[in-house]
PDB file of C-alpha atoms in Angstrom:
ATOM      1  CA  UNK A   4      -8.757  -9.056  -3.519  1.00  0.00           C
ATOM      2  CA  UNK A   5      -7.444 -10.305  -0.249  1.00  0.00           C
ATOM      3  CA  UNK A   6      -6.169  -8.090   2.142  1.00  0.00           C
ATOM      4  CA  UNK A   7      -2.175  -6.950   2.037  1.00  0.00           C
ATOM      5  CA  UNK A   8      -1.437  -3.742   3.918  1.00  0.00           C
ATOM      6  CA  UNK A   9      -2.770  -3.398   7.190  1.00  0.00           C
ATOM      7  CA  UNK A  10      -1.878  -0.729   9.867  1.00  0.00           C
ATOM      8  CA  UNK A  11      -3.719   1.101  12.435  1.00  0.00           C
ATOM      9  CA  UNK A  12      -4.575   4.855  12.564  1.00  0.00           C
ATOM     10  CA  UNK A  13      -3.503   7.677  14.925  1.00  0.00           C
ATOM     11  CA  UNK A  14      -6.140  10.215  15.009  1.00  0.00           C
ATOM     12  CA  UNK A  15      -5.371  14.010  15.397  1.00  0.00           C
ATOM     13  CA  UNK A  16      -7.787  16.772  16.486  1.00  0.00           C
ATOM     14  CA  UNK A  17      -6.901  18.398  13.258  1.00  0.00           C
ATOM     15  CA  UNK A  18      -8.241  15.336  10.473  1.00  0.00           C
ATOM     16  CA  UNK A  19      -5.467  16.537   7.669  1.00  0.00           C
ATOM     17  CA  UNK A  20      -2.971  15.518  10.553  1.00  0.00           C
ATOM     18  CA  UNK A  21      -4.536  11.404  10.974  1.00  0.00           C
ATOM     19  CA  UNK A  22      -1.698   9.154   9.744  1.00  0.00           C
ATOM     20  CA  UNK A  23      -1.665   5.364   9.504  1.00  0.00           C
ATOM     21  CA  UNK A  24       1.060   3.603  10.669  1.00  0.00           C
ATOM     22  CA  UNK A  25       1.875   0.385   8.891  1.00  0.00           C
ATOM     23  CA  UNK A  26       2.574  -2.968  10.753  1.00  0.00           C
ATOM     24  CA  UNK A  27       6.394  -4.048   9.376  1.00  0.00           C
ATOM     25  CA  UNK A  28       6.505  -5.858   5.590  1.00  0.00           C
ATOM     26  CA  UNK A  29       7.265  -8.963   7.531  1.00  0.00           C
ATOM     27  CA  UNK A  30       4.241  -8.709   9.733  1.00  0.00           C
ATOM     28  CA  UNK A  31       1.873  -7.598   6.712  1.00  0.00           C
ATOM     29  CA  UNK A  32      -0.685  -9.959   5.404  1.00  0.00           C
ATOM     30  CA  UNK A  33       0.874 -12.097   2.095  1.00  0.00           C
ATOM     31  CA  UNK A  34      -0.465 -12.292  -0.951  1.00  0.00           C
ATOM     32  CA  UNK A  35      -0.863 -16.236  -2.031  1.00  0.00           C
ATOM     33  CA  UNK A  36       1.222 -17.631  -4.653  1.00  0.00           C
ATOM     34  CA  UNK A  37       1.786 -15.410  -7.629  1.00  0.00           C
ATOM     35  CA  UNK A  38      -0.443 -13.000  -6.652  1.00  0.00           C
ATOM     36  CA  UNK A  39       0.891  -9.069  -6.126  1.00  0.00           C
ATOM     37  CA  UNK A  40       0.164  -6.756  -3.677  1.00  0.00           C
ATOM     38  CA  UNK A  41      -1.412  -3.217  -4.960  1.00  0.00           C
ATOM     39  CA  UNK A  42      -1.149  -0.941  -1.796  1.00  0.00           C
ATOM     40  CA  UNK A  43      -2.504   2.040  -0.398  1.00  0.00           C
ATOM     41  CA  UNK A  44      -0.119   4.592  -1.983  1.00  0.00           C
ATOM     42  CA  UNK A  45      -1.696   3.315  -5.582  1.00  0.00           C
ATOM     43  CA  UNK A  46      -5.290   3.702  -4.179  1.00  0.00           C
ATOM     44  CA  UNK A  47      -6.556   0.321  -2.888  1.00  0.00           C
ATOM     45  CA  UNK A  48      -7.467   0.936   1.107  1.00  0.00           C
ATOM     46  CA  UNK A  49      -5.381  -2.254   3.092  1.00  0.00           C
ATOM     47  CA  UNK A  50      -3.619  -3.376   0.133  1.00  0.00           C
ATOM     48  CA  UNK A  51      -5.487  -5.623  -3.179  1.00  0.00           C
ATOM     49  CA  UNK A  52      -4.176  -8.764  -3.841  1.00  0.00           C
ATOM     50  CA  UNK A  53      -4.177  -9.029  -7.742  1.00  0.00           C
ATOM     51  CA  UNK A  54      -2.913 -11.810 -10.469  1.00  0.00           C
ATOM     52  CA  UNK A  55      -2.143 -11.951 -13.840  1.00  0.00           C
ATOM     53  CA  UNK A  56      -5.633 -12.957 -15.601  1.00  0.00           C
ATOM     54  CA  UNK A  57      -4.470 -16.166 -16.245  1.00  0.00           C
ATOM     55  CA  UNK A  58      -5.374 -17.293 -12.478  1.00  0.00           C
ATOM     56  CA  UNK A  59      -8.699 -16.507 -12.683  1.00  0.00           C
ATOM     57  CA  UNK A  60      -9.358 -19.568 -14.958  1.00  0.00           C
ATOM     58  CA  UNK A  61      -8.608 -22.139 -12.547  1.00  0.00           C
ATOM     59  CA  UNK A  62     -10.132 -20.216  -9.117  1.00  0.00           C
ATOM     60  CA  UNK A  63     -14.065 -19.504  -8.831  1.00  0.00           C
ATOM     61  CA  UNK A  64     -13.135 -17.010  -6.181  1.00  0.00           C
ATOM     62  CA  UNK A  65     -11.407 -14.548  -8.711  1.00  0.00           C
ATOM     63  CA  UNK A  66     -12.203 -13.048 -12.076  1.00  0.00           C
ATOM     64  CA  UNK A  67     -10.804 -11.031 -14.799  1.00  0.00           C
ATOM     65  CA  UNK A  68     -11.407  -7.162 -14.800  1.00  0.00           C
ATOM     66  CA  UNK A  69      -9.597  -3.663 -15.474  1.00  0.00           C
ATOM     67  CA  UNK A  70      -7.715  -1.400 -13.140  1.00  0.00           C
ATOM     68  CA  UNK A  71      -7.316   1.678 -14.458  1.00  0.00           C
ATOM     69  CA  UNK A  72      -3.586   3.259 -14.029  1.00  0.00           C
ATOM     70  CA  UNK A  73      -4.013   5.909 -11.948  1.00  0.00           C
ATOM     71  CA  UNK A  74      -2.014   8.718 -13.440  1.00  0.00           C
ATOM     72  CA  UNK A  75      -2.346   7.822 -16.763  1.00  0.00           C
ATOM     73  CA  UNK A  76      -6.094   7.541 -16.877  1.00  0.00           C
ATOM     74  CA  UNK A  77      -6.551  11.018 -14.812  1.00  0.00           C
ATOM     75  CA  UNK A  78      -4.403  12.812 -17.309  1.00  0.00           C
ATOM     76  CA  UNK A  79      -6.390  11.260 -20.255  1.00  0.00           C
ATOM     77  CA  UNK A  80      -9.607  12.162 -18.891  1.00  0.00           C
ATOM     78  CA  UNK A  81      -8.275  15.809 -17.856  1.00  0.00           C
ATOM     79  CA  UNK A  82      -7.196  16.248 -21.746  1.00  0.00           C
ATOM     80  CA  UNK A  83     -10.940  15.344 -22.830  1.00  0.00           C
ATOM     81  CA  UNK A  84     -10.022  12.537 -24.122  1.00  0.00           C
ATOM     82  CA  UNK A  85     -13.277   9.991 -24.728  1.00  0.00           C
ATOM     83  CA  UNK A  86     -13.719   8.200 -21.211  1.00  0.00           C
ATOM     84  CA  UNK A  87     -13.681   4.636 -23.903  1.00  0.00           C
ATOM     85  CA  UNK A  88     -10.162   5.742 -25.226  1.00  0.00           C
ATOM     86  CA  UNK A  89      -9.066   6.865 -21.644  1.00  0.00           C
ATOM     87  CA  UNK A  90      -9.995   3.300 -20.402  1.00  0.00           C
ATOM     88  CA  UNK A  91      -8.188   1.418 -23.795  1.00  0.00           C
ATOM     89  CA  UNK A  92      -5.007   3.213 -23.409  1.00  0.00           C
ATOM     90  CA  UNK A  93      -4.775   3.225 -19.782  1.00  0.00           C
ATOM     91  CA  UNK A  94      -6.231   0.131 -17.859  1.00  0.00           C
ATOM     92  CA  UNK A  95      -4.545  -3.192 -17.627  1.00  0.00           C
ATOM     93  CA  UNK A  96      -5.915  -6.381 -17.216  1.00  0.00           C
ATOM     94  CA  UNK A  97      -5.844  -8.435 -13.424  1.00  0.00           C
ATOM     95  CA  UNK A  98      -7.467 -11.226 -11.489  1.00  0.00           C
ATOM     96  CA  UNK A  99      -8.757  -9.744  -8.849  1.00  0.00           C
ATOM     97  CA  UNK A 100     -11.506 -11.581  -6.003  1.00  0.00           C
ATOM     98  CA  UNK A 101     -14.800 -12.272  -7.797  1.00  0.00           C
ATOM     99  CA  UNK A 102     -18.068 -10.790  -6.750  1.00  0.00           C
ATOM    100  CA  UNK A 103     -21.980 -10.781  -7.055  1.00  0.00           C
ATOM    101  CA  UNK A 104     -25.344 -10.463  -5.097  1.00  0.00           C
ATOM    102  CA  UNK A 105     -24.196 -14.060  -3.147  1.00  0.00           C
ATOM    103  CA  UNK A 106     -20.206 -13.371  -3.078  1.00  0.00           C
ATOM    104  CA  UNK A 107     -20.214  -9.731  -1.820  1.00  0.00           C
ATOM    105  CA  UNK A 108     -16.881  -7.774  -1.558  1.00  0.00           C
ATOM    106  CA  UNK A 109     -15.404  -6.714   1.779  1.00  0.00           C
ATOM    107  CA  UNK A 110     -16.706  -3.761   3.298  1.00  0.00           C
ATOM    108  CA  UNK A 111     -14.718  -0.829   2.236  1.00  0.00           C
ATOM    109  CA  UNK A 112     -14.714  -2.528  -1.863  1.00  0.00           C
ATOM    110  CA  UNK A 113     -17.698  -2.725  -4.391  1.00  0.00           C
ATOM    111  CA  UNK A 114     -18.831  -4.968  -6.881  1.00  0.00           C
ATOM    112  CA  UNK A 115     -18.022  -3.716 -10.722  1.00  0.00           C
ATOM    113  CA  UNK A 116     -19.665  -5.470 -13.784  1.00  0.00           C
ATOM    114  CA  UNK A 117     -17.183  -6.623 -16.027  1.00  0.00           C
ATOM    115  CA  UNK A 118     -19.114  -7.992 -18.618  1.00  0.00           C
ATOM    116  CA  UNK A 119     -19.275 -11.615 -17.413  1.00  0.00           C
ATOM    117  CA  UNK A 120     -21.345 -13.285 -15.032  1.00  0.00           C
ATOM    118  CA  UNK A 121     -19.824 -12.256 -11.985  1.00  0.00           C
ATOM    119  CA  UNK A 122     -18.168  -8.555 -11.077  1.00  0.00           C
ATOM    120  CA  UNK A 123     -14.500  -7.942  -9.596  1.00  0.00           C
ATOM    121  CA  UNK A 124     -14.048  -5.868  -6.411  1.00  0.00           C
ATOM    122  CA  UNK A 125     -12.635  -2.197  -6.839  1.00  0.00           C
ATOM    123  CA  UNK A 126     -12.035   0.594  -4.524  1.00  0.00           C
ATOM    124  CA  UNK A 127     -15.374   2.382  -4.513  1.00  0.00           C
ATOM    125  CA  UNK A 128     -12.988   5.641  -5.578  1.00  0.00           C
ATOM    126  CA  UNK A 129     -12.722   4.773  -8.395  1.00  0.00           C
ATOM    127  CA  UNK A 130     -16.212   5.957  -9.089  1.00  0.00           C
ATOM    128  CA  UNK A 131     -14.964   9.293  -8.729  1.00  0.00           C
ATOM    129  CA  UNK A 132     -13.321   8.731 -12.253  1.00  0.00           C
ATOM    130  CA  UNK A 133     -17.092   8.877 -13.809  1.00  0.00           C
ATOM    131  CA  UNK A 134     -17.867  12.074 -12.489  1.00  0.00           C
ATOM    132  CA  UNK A 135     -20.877  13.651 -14.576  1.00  0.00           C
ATOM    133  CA  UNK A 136     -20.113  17.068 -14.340  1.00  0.00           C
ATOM    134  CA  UNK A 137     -16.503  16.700 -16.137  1.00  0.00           C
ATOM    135  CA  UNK A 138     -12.793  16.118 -14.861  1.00  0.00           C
ATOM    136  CA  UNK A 139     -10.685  18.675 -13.341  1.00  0.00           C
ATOM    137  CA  UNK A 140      -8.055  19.662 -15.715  1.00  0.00           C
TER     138      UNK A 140
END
């Protein structure tokens, strides 16, 4: 869950117009070791470092959880597809930085249960995909 993609922001009067301009690759935080960087563009504010789930057994700070694939999930849940099915056919598995009520995430992640003792850190948007009033088609 470490940091990756970092950048500053140029405001606008007009908010649609803010942009972020990124720092150069070679300037830009590195992921350690095997570990990937999922960027902005796929969702994750500043970049998510991620590994293969295989990591996670050897490092206390990371654990094993789902990321849903963006597109893929969406269009599930937009064809009323069971949210269960949606997540099955469209999340893959990654070590991602471990959290609970004495590990917190960073500020702009949350804590999600996976089903283990401790949670992983996700995007909070990706609440949005558990909307109660349906998905927009």
């Amino acid at each position: 869950g470490a940091v990756c993609e970092v950048g500053t922001v140029k405001a606008s009067a007009d908010h649609h117009r803010d942009r972020v301009r990124e720092l150069a690759a070679a300037d830009q935080p590195p992921c350690v070791g095997t570990a990937v960087c999922n960027d902005n563009g796929v969702g994750f504010p500043d970049g998510m470092c991620t590994n293969d789930c295989d990591a996670a057994r050897n490092d206390p700070d990371l654990a094993c959880g789902l990321i849903p694939s963006l597109r893929g999930f969406n269009d599930c849940l937009a064809a009323k597809q069971p949210f269960a099915q949606c997540i099955a056919d469209n999340a893959f598995p990654a070590a991602m930085r471990a959290c609970s009520a004495n590990a917190p995430c960073r500020d702009d992640y949350i804590c999600a249960r996976t089903g283990s003792e401790v949670g992983v850190c996700l995007p909070p948007y990706f609440l949005f995909q558990l909307r109660v009033d349906g998905h927009p088609a």
